[in-house]
């Protein structure tokens, strides 16, 4: 009997041992559910989504997620929402709704979360276990923290969450992470799984050049460096083409935002910074997204992964299809393409 069986996990929710799994760090947004719903069967088999509850959750989120992910394991981190509302209501209602919709759902929390939220999350643990997030410097004390939580490591998927890599020296970070993982290998090897997660995409487009930018995927290169040098299976996690900060921009900022697009390549993001839709240099959204789609579809790195819904949509947009001029749609395209590529490229 495997640890997953012993924990009462549903069948086929985990990739087999020695096959690396991908944990995308998602937001409770409709674009993410659309992206999941349109993943190929092969991509779904490698993915366990971890949702982060935003300031609010739209009523259509759970039904949309049920259509996309019923019967497949997921997890929910409500720490940001709890910090904003000082209430467990959203977390409790969302997990109950997901479970009632046929989505096996684990709570996610960690030692750095506020203590009241830790109690809320711990109370939501069921037979599927839990996801625990740690910072790199928290691994040393994780065993005693888990004992306080009355949570055995064999029931825990551990995520070493580095957040955004702009807080580190990118050149030295792989060596630092490898050293910690080697020093704590006995502890890390006791968990049901261990994932290294980070973010490297820019939060916004303010510092980018107008037009095409290639931004290195340092989170992906970091994981490849570390996983080859540790004595246990290390799964992969990232924040897709986004940023860990869940703070919503004010309405005025969105109204003046550029119409931009993000597309994941093997080792970089192709980010096209467009123009505002109003003002002296404003351009219609439809015109800009058609241009972005044409640039992406003509890039040598376009496609290259079988059965990617987003690539088909972008190809249609490049051909002038109607109904493609929507920020929400392009958010879904970016997420679907990113998850599809990562799942395909995992060893």
mmCIF file of C-alpha atoms in Angstrom:
data_model
loop_
_atom_site.group_PDB
_atom_site.id
_atom_site.type_symbol
_atom_site.label_atom_id
_atom_site.label_comp_id
_atom_site.label_asym_id
_atom_site.label_seq_id
_atom_site.Cartn_x
_atom_site.Cartn_y
_atom_site.Cartn_z
ATOM 1 C CA UNK A 1 0.000 0.000 0.000
ATOM 2 C CA UNK A 2 1.358 3.430 -0.954
ATOM 3 C CA UNK A 3 1.319 6.460 1.315
ATOM 4 C CA UNK A 4 -1.375 7.912 -0.937
ATOM 5 C CA UNK A 5 -3.515 4.800 -0.428
ATOM 6 C CA UNK A 6 -2.952 4.898 3.304
ATOM 7 C CA UNK A 7 -4.074 8.521 3.327
ATOM 8 C CA UNK A 8 -7.311 7.620 1.594
ATOM 9 C CA UNK A 9 -6.486 9.583 -1.549
ATOM 10 C CA UNK A 10 -8.700 9.122 -4.595
ATOM 11 C CA UNK A 11 -7.124 7.031 -7.364
ATOM 12 C CA UNK A 12 -5.201 8.694 -10.191
ATOM 13 C CA UNK A 13 -4.897 12.026 -8.406
ATOM 14 C CA UNK A 14 -1.138 11.777 -8.060
ATOM 15 C CA UNK A 15 1.447 11.210 -10.735
ATOM 16 C CA UNK A 16 3.175 7.829 -10.240
ATOM 17 C CA UNK A 17 6.401 7.773 -8.207
ATOM 18 C CA UNK A 18 9.433 9.010 -10.179
ATOM 19 C CA UNK A 19 7.131 11.005 -12.476
ATOM 20 C CA UNK A 20 7.403 14.646 -11.511
ATOM 21 C CA UNK A 21 4.228 16.507 -10.654
ATOM 22 C CA UNK A 22 3.401 20.156 -11.293
ATOM 23 C CA UNK A 23 1.682 22.373 -8.718
ATOM 24 C CA UNK A 24 0.540 25.599 -10.400
ATOM 25 C CA UNK A 25 -0.100 28.365 -7.884
ATOM 26 C CA UNK A 26 -3.422 29.715 -9.127
ATOM 27 C CA UNK A 27 -5.898 32.425 -8.124
ATOM 28 C CA UNK A 28 -9.624 31.963 -7.585
ATOM 29 C CA UNK A 29 -10.388 33.554 -10.959
ATOM 30 C CA UNK A 30 -12.490 32.392 -13.900
ATOM 31 C CA UNK A 31 -9.513 32.562 -16.280
ATOM 32 C CA UNK A 32 -7.786 29.849 -14.267
ATOM 33 C CA UNK A 33 -10.786 27.530 -14.329
ATOM 34 C CA UNK A 34 -11.129 28.012 -18.082
ATOM 35 C CA UNK A 35 -7.452 27.187 -18.486
ATOM 36 C CA UNK A 36 -7.838 23.998 -16.428
ATOM 37 C CA UNK A 37 -11.004 22.932 -18.206
ATOM 38 C CA UNK A 38 -9.242 23.047 -21.556
ATOM 39 C CA UNK A 39 -6.104 21.125 -20.584
ATOM 40 C CA UNK A 40 -5.345 17.899 -22.396
ATOM 41 C CA UNK A 41 -5.704 14.567 -20.595
ATOM 42 C CA UNK A 42 -1.925 14.155 -20.475
ATOM 43 C CA UNK A 43 -1.439 17.592 -18.903
ATOM 44 C CA UNK A 44 -4.153 16.976 -16.302
ATOM 45 C CA UNK A 45 -2.400 13.797 -15.189
ATOM 46 C CA UNK A 46 0.688 15.784 -14.135
ATOM 47 C CA UNK A 47 -1.044 18.680 -12.364
ATOM 48 C CA UNK A 48 -2.414 19.386 -8.885
ATOM 49 C CA UNK A 49 -3.666 22.985 -8.675
ATOM 50 C CA UNK A 50 -3.156 25.066 -5.554
ATOM 51 C CA UNK A 51 -5.662 27.922 -5.430
ATOM 52 C CA UNK A 52 -5.088 31.124 -3.494
ATOM 53 C CA UNK A 53 -8.283 32.862 -2.373
ATOM 54 C CA UNK A 54 -8.392 36.442 -3.631
ATOM 55 C CA UNK A 55 -10.165 39.360 -1.976
ATOM 56 C CA UNK A 56 -13.452 37.969 -3.247
ATOM 57 C CA UNK A 57 -14.605 34.791 -4.970
ATOM 58 C CA UNK A 58 -17.276 35.091 -7.663
ATOM 59 C CA UNK A 59 -20.275 32.737 -7.307
ATOM 60 C CA UNK A 60 -19.475 31.105 -10.646
ATOM 61 C CA UNK A 61 -15.992 30.011 -9.541
ATOM 62 C CA UNK A 62 -16.911 26.701 -7.893
ATOM 63 C CA UNK A 63 -19.314 25.538 -10.635
ATOM 64 C CA UNK A 64 -16.684 26.415 -13.238
ATOM 65 C CA UNK A 65 -14.004 24.536 -11.339
ATOM 66 C CA UNK A 66 -16.291 21.535 -10.924
ATOM 67 C CA UNK A 67 -16.715 21.339 -14.690
ATOM 68 C CA UNK A 68 -12.952 21.533 -15.087
ATOM 69 C CA UNK A 69 -11.602 19.427 -12.238
ATOM 70 C CA UNK A 70 -14.219 17.173 -10.601
ATOM 71 C CA UNK A 71 -12.646 13.974 -9.279
ATOM 72 C CA UNK A 72 -9.130 15.424 -9.276
ATOM 73 C CA UNK A 73 -7.202 16.560 -6.243
ATOM 74 C CA UNK A 74 -6.634 20.232 -5.522
ATOM 75 C CA UNK A 75 -5.735 22.483 -2.591
ATOM 76 C CA UNK A 76 -6.762 25.901 -1.279
ATOM 77 C CA UNK A 77 -4.701 28.552 0.529
ATOM 78 C CA UNK A 78 -6.966 31.111 2.193
ATOM 79 C CA UNK A 79 -4.337 33.045 4.149
ATOM 80 C CA UNK A 80 -4.528 36.220 2.046
ATOM 81 C CA UNK A 81 -8.312 36.400 2.195
ATOM 82 C CA UNK A 82 -8.301 35.659 5.925
ATOM 83 C CA UNK A 83 -5.805 38.449 6.468
ATOM 84 C CA UNK A 84 -8.083 40.873 4.626
ATOM 85 C CA UNK A 85 -11.386 39.802 6.174
ATOM 86 C CA UNK A 86 -10.328 38.385 9.551
ATOM 87 C CA UNK A 87 -12.969 35.746 8.900
ATOM 88 C CA UNK A 88 -12.870 32.032 8.021
ATOM 89 C CA UNK A 89 -16.173 32.224 6.132
ATOM 90 C CA UNK A 90 -14.813 32.358 2.576
ATOM 91 C CA UNK A 91 -12.290 29.575 3.188
ATOM 92 C CA UNK A 92 -14.844 27.312 4.858
ATOM 93 C CA UNK A 93 -17.532 27.920 2.255
ATOM 94 C CA UNK A 94 -15.184 27.495 -0.695
ATOM 95 C CA UNK A 95 -13.697 24.193 0.472
ATOM 96 C CA UNK A 96 -17.148 22.855 1.439
ATOM 97 C CA UNK A 97 -18.501 23.870 -1.963
ATOM 98 C CA UNK A 98 -15.606 22.294 -3.828
ATOM 99 C CA UNK A 99 -15.906 19.037 -1.905
ATOM 100 C CA UNK A 100 -19.665 18.966 -2.423
ATOM 101 C CA UNK A 101 -19.038 19.470 -6.148
ATOM 102 C CA UNK A 102 -16.878 16.360 -6.307
ATOM 103 C CA UNK A 103 -13.461 18.024 -6.078
ATOM 104 C CA UNK A 104 -11.197 16.436 -3.432
ATOM 105 C CA UNK A 105 -9.766 19.521 -1.707
ATOM 106 C CA UNK A 106 -6.976 19.940 0.824
ATOM 107 C CA UNK A 107 -6.379 23.033 2.968
ATOM 108 C CA UNK A 108 -2.998 24.755 2.678
ATOM 109 C CA UNK A 109 -1.191 26.706 5.373
ATOM 110 C CA UNK A 110 2.227 27.092 6.931
ATOM 111 C CA UNK A 111 4.241 28.222 9.961
ATOM 112 C CA UNK A 112 4.413 31.853 8.813
ATOM 113 C CA UNK A 113 0.631 32.237 8.607
ATOM 114 C CA UNK A 114 -1.232 34.016 11.395
ATOM 115 C CA UNK A 115 -2.161 31.607 14.164
ATOM 116 C CA UNK A 116 -5.967 31.960 13.886
ATOM 117 C CA UNK A 117 -5.783 31.035 10.205
ATOM 118 C CA UNK A 118 -3.639 27.997 11.053
ATOM 119 C CA UNK A 119 -6.421 26.733 13.323
ATOM 120 C CA UNK A 120 -9.006 27.284 10.572
ATOM 121 C CA UNK A 121 -6.959 25.396 7.995
ATOM 122 C CA UNK A 122 -6.078 22.522 10.342
ATOM 123 C CA UNK A 123 -9.759 21.982 11.127
ATOM 124 C CA UNK A 124 -10.445 21.439 7.404
ATOM 125 C CA UNK A 125 -8.056 18.499 6.982
ATOM 126 C CA UNK A 126 -9.808 15.314 5.840
ATOM 127 C CA UNK A 127 -8.625 11.924 4.615
ATOM 128 C CA UNK A 128 -6.797 13.528 1.683
ATOM 129 C CA UNK A 129 -4.292 15.224 3.960
ATOM 130 C CA UNK A 130 -2.884 18.721 3.625
ATOM 131 C CA UNK A 131 -0.526 20.999 1.765
ATOM 132 C CA UNK A 132 1.975 22.840 3.934
ATOM 133 C CA UNK A 133 3.985 25.813 2.673
ATOM 134 C CA UNK A 134 7.360 26.651 4.147
ATOM 135 C CA UNK A 135 9.996 29.232 3.530
ATOM 136 C CA UNK A 136 13.515 27.965 3.073
ATOM 137 C CA UNK A 137 14.516 28.970 6.610
ATOM 138 C CA UNK A 138 11.488 27.206 8.114
ATOM 139 C CA UNK A 139 12.441 23.682 7.055
ATOM 140 C CA UNK A 140 14.638 23.222 10.124
ATOM 141 C CA UNK A 141 11.696 23.595 12.511
ATOM 142 C CA UNK A 142 9.003 21.955 10.415
ATOM 143 C CA UNK A 143 9.030 18.647 12.315
ATOM 144 C CA UNK A 144 8.172 20.246 15.653
ATOM 145 C CA UNK A 145 5.601 22.517 13.983
ATOM 146 C CA UNK A 146 3.870 19.502 12.428
ATOM 147 C CA UNK A 147 3.826 17.773 15.808
ATOM 148 C CA UNK A 148 2.076 20.838 17.239
ATOM 149 C CA UNK A 149 -0.417 20.586 14.361
ATOM 150 C CA UNK A 150 -0.859 16.843 15.041
ATOM 151 C CA UNK A 151 -0.168 16.217 11.372
ATOM 152 C CA UNK A 152 2.075 13.315 10.252
ATOM 153 C CA UNK A 153 4.484 14.125 7.380
ATOM 154 C CA UNK A 154 3.162 11.154 5.387
ATOM 155 C CA UNK A 155 -0.136 13.044 5.082
ATOM 156 C CA UNK A 156 1.515 16.247 3.884
ATOM 157 C CA UNK A 157 2.524 17.600 0.496
ATOM 158 C CA UNK A 158 5.266 20.073 1.392
ATOM 159 C CA UNK A 159 5.768 23.145 -0.795
ATOM 160 C CA UNK A 160 9.001 25.086 -0.374
ATOM 161 C CA UNK A 161 7.680 28.453 -1.535
ATOM 162 C CA UNK A 162 10.361 30.990 -2.402
ATOM 163 C CA UNK A 163 7.792 33.564 -3.622
ATOM 164 C CA UNK A 164 9.277 35.968 -6.186
ATOM 165 C CA UNK A 165 12.896 35.517 -7.141
ATOM 166 C CA UNK A 166 13.594 39.244 -7.262
ATOM 167 C CA UNK A 167 14.175 38.928 -3.499
ATOM 168 C CA UNK A 168 17.276 36.761 -4.121
ATOM 169 C CA UNK A 169 20.547 36.765 -5.976
ATOM 170 C CA UNK A 170 19.596 34.567 -8.911
ATOM 171 C CA UNK A 171 23.156 33.403 -9.538
ATOM 172 C CA UNK A 172 23.777 32.041 -6.037
ATOM 173 C CA UNK A 173 20.251 30.868 -5.222
ATOM 174 C CA UNK A 174 20.515 27.341 -6.717
ATOM 175 C CA UNK A 175 23.543 26.579 -4.559
ATOM 176 C CA UNK A 176 21.818 27.889 -1.444
ATOM 177 C CA UNK A 177 18.677 25.826 -2.049
ATOM 178 C CA UNK A 178 20.675 22.680 -2.850
ATOM 179 C CA UNK A 179 22.711 23.071 0.334
ATOM 180 C CA UNK A 180 19.586 23.394 2.498
ATOM 181 C CA UNK A 181 17.898 20.436 0.794
ATOM 182 C CA UNK A 182 20.952 18.239 1.279
ATOM 183 C CA UNK A 183 21.327 19.262 4.899
ATOM 184 C CA UNK A 184 17.637 18.560 5.583
ATOM 185 C CA UNK A 185 17.246 15.560 3.259
ATOM 186 C CA UNK A 186 16.178 13.216 6.064
ATOM 187 C CA UNK A 187 13.374 15.575 7.075
ATOM 188 C CA UNK A 188 12.263 16.308 3.516
ATOM 189 C CA UNK A 189 12.276 12.633 2.589
ATOM 190 C CA UNK A 190 9.600 11.899 5.216
ATOM 191 C CA UNK A 191 6.890 13.884 3.415
ATOM 192 C CA UNK A 192 4.366 12.481 0.963
ATOM 193 C CA UNK A 193 5.835 14.846 -1.627
ATOM 194 C CA UNK A 194 8.133 17.864 -1.775
ATOM 195 C CA UNK A 195 7.713 20.678 -4.290
ATOM 196 C CA UNK A 196 9.953 23.661 -4.978
ATOM 197 C CA UNK A 197 7.901 26.677 -6.050
ATOM 198 C CA UNK A 198 8.918 30.184 -7.074
ATOM 199 C CA UNK A 199 7.899 33.067 -9.310
ATOM 200 C CA UNK A 200 9.983 35.005 -11.819
ATOM 201 C CA UNK A 201 7.559 36.814 -14.120
ATOM 202 C CA UNK A 202 7.204 40.591 -13.629
ATOM 203 C CA UNK A 203 4.242 41.785 -11.589
ATOM 204 C CA UNK A 204 3.272 44.358 -14.212
ATOM 205 C CA UNK A 205 4.558 45.792 -17.463
ATOM 206 C CA UNK A 206 5.778 49.161 -16.179
ATOM 207 C CA UNK A 207 9.480 48.408 -16.532
ATOM 208 C CA UNK A 208 9.195 46.596 -19.874
ATOM 209 C CA UNK A 209 9.881 47.950 -23.332
ATOM 210 C CA UNK A 210 6.982 48.735 -25.610
ATOM 211 C CA UNK A 211 6.528 45.721 -27.869
ATOM 212 C CA UNK A 212 8.213 42.335 -27.477
ATOM 213 C CA UNK A 213 10.170 41.409 -24.328
ATOM 214 C CA UNK A 214 11.827 38.069 -23.526
ATOM 215 C CA UNK A 215 11.957 37.474 -19.763
ATOM 216 C CA UNK A 216 13.998 34.477 -18.521
ATOM 217 C CA UNK A 217 12.087 31.791 -16.642
ATOM 218 C CA UNK A 218 14.488 31.716 -13.701
ATOM 219 C CA UNK A 219 12.012 29.714 -11.599
ATOM 220 C CA UNK A 220 12.168 26.871 -14.137
ATOM 221 C CA UNK A 221 15.969 26.928 -14.419
ATOM 222 C CA UNK A 222 16.265 27.017 -10.609
ATOM 223 C CA UNK A 223 14.160 23.885 -10.222
ATOM 224 C CA UNK A 224 16.099 22.030 -12.906
ATOM 225 C CA UNK A 225 19.358 22.851 -11.135
ATOM 226 C CA UNK A 226 18.101 21.788 -7.712
ATOM 227 C CA UNK A 227 16.169 18.630 -8.595
ATOM 228 C CA UNK A 228 19.235 17.114 -10.277
ATOM 229 C CA UNK A 229 21.262 17.467 -7.064
ATOM 230 C CA UNK A 230 18.988 16.267 -4.266
ATOM 231 C CA UNK A 231 18.461 12.643 -3.095
ATOM 232 C CA UNK A 232 14.652 12.733 -3.164
ATOM 233 C CA UNK A 233 12.012 13.442 -5.791
ATOM 234 C CA UNK A 234 11.447 17.172 -6.068
ATOM 235 C CA UNK A 235 8.269 18.275 -7.820
ATOM 236 C CA UNK A 236 7.810 21.613 -9.547
ATOM 237 C CA UNK A 237 5.636 24.594 -8.700
ATOM 238 C CA UNK A 238 5.358 28.140 -10.005
ATOM 239 C CA UNK A 239 3.067 31.146 -10.252
ATOM 240 C CA UNK A 240 2.643 30.664 -14.006
ATOM 241 C CA UNK A 241 3.026 33.971 -15.851
ATOM 242 C CA UNK A 242 1.922 35.903 -12.769
ATOM 243 C CA UNK A 243 3.111 37.166 -9.406
ATOM 244 C CA UNK A 244 2.496 35.958 -5.809
ATOM 245 C CA UNK A 245 0.983 39.317 -4.773
ATOM 246 C CA UNK A 246 -2.804 38.873 -4.649
ATOM 247 C CA UNK A 247 -3.569 42.548 -4.074
ATOM 248 C CA UNK A 248 -6.065 43.744 -6.672
ATOM 249 C CA UNK A 249 -5.102 46.883 -8.605
ATOM 250 C CA UNK A 250 -7.561 49.762 -8.180
ATOM 251 C CA UNK A 251 -10.155 50.251 -10.893
ATOM 252 C CA UNK A 252 -8.463 53.390 -12.172
ATOM 253 C CA UNK A 253 -5.232 51.448 -12.674
ATOM 254 C CA UNK A 254 -7.008 48.766 -14.697
ATOM 255 C CA UNK A 255 -8.752 51.394 -16.786
ATOM 256 C CA UNK A 256 -5.395 52.876 -17.766
ATOM 257 C CA UNK A 257 -3.522 49.566 -18.091
ATOM 258 C CA UNK A 258 -1.828 48.630 -21.330
ATOM 259 C CA UNK A 259 -3.265 45.848 -23.477
ATOM 260 C CA UNK A 260 -0.526 43.271 -23.146
ATOM 261 C CA UNK A 261 -0.026 39.534 -23.627
ATOM 262 C CA UNK A 262 2.139 36.828 -22.059
ATOM 263 C CA UNK A 263 3.149 33.572 -23.739
ATOM 264 C CA UNK A 264 5.364 30.860 -22.243
ATOM 265 C CA UNK A 265 8.327 29.513 -24.188
ATOM 266 C CA UNK A 266 10.721 26.781 -23.063
ATOM 267 C CA UNK A 267 13.093 29.051 -21.154
ATOM 268 C CA UNK A 268 11.489 32.492 -21.299
ATOM 269 C CA UNK A 269 8.220 34.377 -21.380
ATOM 270 C CA UNK A 270 7.369 36.319 -24.502
ATOM 271 C CA UNK A 271 5.654 39.400 -23.090
ATOM 272 C CA UNK A 272 4.186 41.957 -25.459
ATOM 273 C CA UNK A 273 3.610 45.355 -23.895
ATOM 274 C CA UNK A 274 0.899 47.193 -25.756
ATOM 275 C CA UNK A 275 -0.809 50.556 -25.412
ATOM 276 C CA UNK A 276 -3.709 51.905 -23.420
ATOM 277 C CA UNK A 277 -7.096 51.883 -25.104
ATOM 278 C CA UNK A 278 -7.699 55.585 -24.463
ATOM 279 C CA UNK A 279 -5.710 58.795 -24.518
ATOM 280 C CA UNK A 280 -3.631 60.370 -27.291
ATOM 281 C CA UNK A 281 -1.806 57.109 -28.083
ATOM 282 C CA UNK A 282 -4.701 54.777 -27.342
ATOM 283 C CA UNK A 283 -5.486 51.880 -29.653
ATOM 284 C CA UNK A 284 -8.598 49.665 -29.741
ATOM 285 C CA UNK A 285 -8.276 46.490 -27.703
ATOM 286 C CA UNK A 286 -9.323 44.269 -30.611
ATOM 287 C CA UNK A 287 -6.629 45.756 -32.862
ATOM 288 C CA UNK A 288 -3.950 45.231 -30.220
ATOM 289 C CA UNK A 289 -4.873 41.634 -29.385
ATOM 290 C CA UNK A 290 -4.953 40.789 -33.088
ATOM 291 C CA UNK A 291 -1.437 42.205 -33.397
ATOM 292 C CA UNK A 292 -0.242 40.352 -30.278
ATOM 293 C CA UNK A 293 -1.680 37.074 -31.571
ATOM 294 C CA UNK A 294 0.035 37.548 -34.936
ATOM 295 C CA UNK A 295 3.399 38.171 -33.275
ATOM 296 C CA UNK A 296 3.038 35.115 -31.023
ATOM 297 C CA UNK A 297 1.825 32.815 -33.813
ATOM 298 C CA UNK A 298 4.825 33.788 -35.946
ATOM 299 C CA UNK A 299 7.368 33.295 -33.168
ATOM 300 C CA UNK A 300 9.651 30.235 -33.665
ATOM 301 C CA UNK A 301 8.683 29.048 -30.171
ATOM 302 C CA UNK A 302 4.949 29.045 -30.879
ATOM 303 C CA UNK A 303 3.149 25.749 -30.305
ATOM 304 C CA UNK A 304 5.600 22.838 -29.964
ATOM 305 C CA UNK A 305 3.296 21.092 -27.481
ATOM 306 C CA UNK A 306 0.466 18.783 -28.589
ATOM 307 C CA UNK A 307 -3.198 19.534 -27.881
ATOM 308 C CA UNK A 308 -2.846 23.020 -26.399
ATOM 309 C CA UNK A 309 -6.198 24.799 -26.447
ATOM 310 C CA UNK A 310 -4.611 28.241 -25.998
ATOM 311 C CA UNK A 311 -2.435 27.833 -29.077
ATOM 312 C CA UNK A 312 -5.504 27.107 -31.161
ATOM 313 C CA UNK A 313 -7.271 30.159 -29.747
ATOM 314 C CA UNK A 314 -4.270 32.400 -30.402
ATOM 315 C CA UNK A 315 -4.046 31.050 -33.936
ATOM 316 C CA UNK A 316 -7.693 31.935 -34.477
ATOM 317 C CA UNK A 317 -7.124 35.414 -33.048
ATOM 318 C CA UNK A 318 -4.207 35.905 -35.432
ATOM 319 C CA UNK A 319 -6.527 34.947 -38.293
ATOM 320 C CA UNK A 320 -8.946 37.702 -37.288
ATOM 321 C CA UNK A 321 -11.564 35.685 -35.383
ATOM 322 C CA UNK A 322 -14.155 37.735 -33.525
ATOM 323 C CA UNK A 323 -14.639 37.737 -29.748
ATOM 324 C CA UNK A 324 -10.956 37.528 -28.784
ATOM 325 C CA UNK A 325 -10.534 41.058 -27.389
ATOM 326 C CA UNK A 326 -10.851 40.335 -23.675
ATOM 327 C CA UNK A 327 -8.301 40.571 -20.857
ATOM 328 C CA UNK A 328 -9.990 37.648 -19.094
ATOM 329 C CA UNK A 329 -9.722 35.473 -22.201
ATOM 330 C CA UNK A 330 -6.061 36.257 -22.671
ATOM 331 C CA UNK A 331 -5.422 35.531 -19.016
ATOM 332 C CA UNK A 332 -6.927 32.092 -19.639
ATOM 333 C CA UNK A 333 -4.808 31.642 -22.777
ATOM 334 C CA UNK A 334 -1.640 32.494 -20.837
ATOM 335 C CA UNK A 335 -2.461 30.078 -18.006
ATOM 336 C CA UNK A 336 -3.475 27.214 -20.305
ATOM 337 C CA UNK A 337 -0.368 27.558 -22.463
ATOM 338 C CA UNK A 338 1.913 27.772 -19.436
ATOM 339 C CA UNK A 339 0.482 24.741 -17.633
ATOM 340 C CA UNK A 340 0.441 22.706 -20.847
ATOM 341 C CA UNK A 341 4.076 23.465 -21.602
ATOM 342 C CA UNK A 342 5.277 22.750 -18.060
ATOM 343 C CA UNK A 343 3.378 19.451 -17.876
ATOM 344 C CA UNK A 344 4.847 18.427 -21.233
ATOM 345 C CA UNK A 345 8.426 19.372 -20.346
ATOM 346 C CA UNK A 346 8.567 17.785 -16.894
ATOM 347 C CA UNK A 347 10.886 14.766 -16.720
#
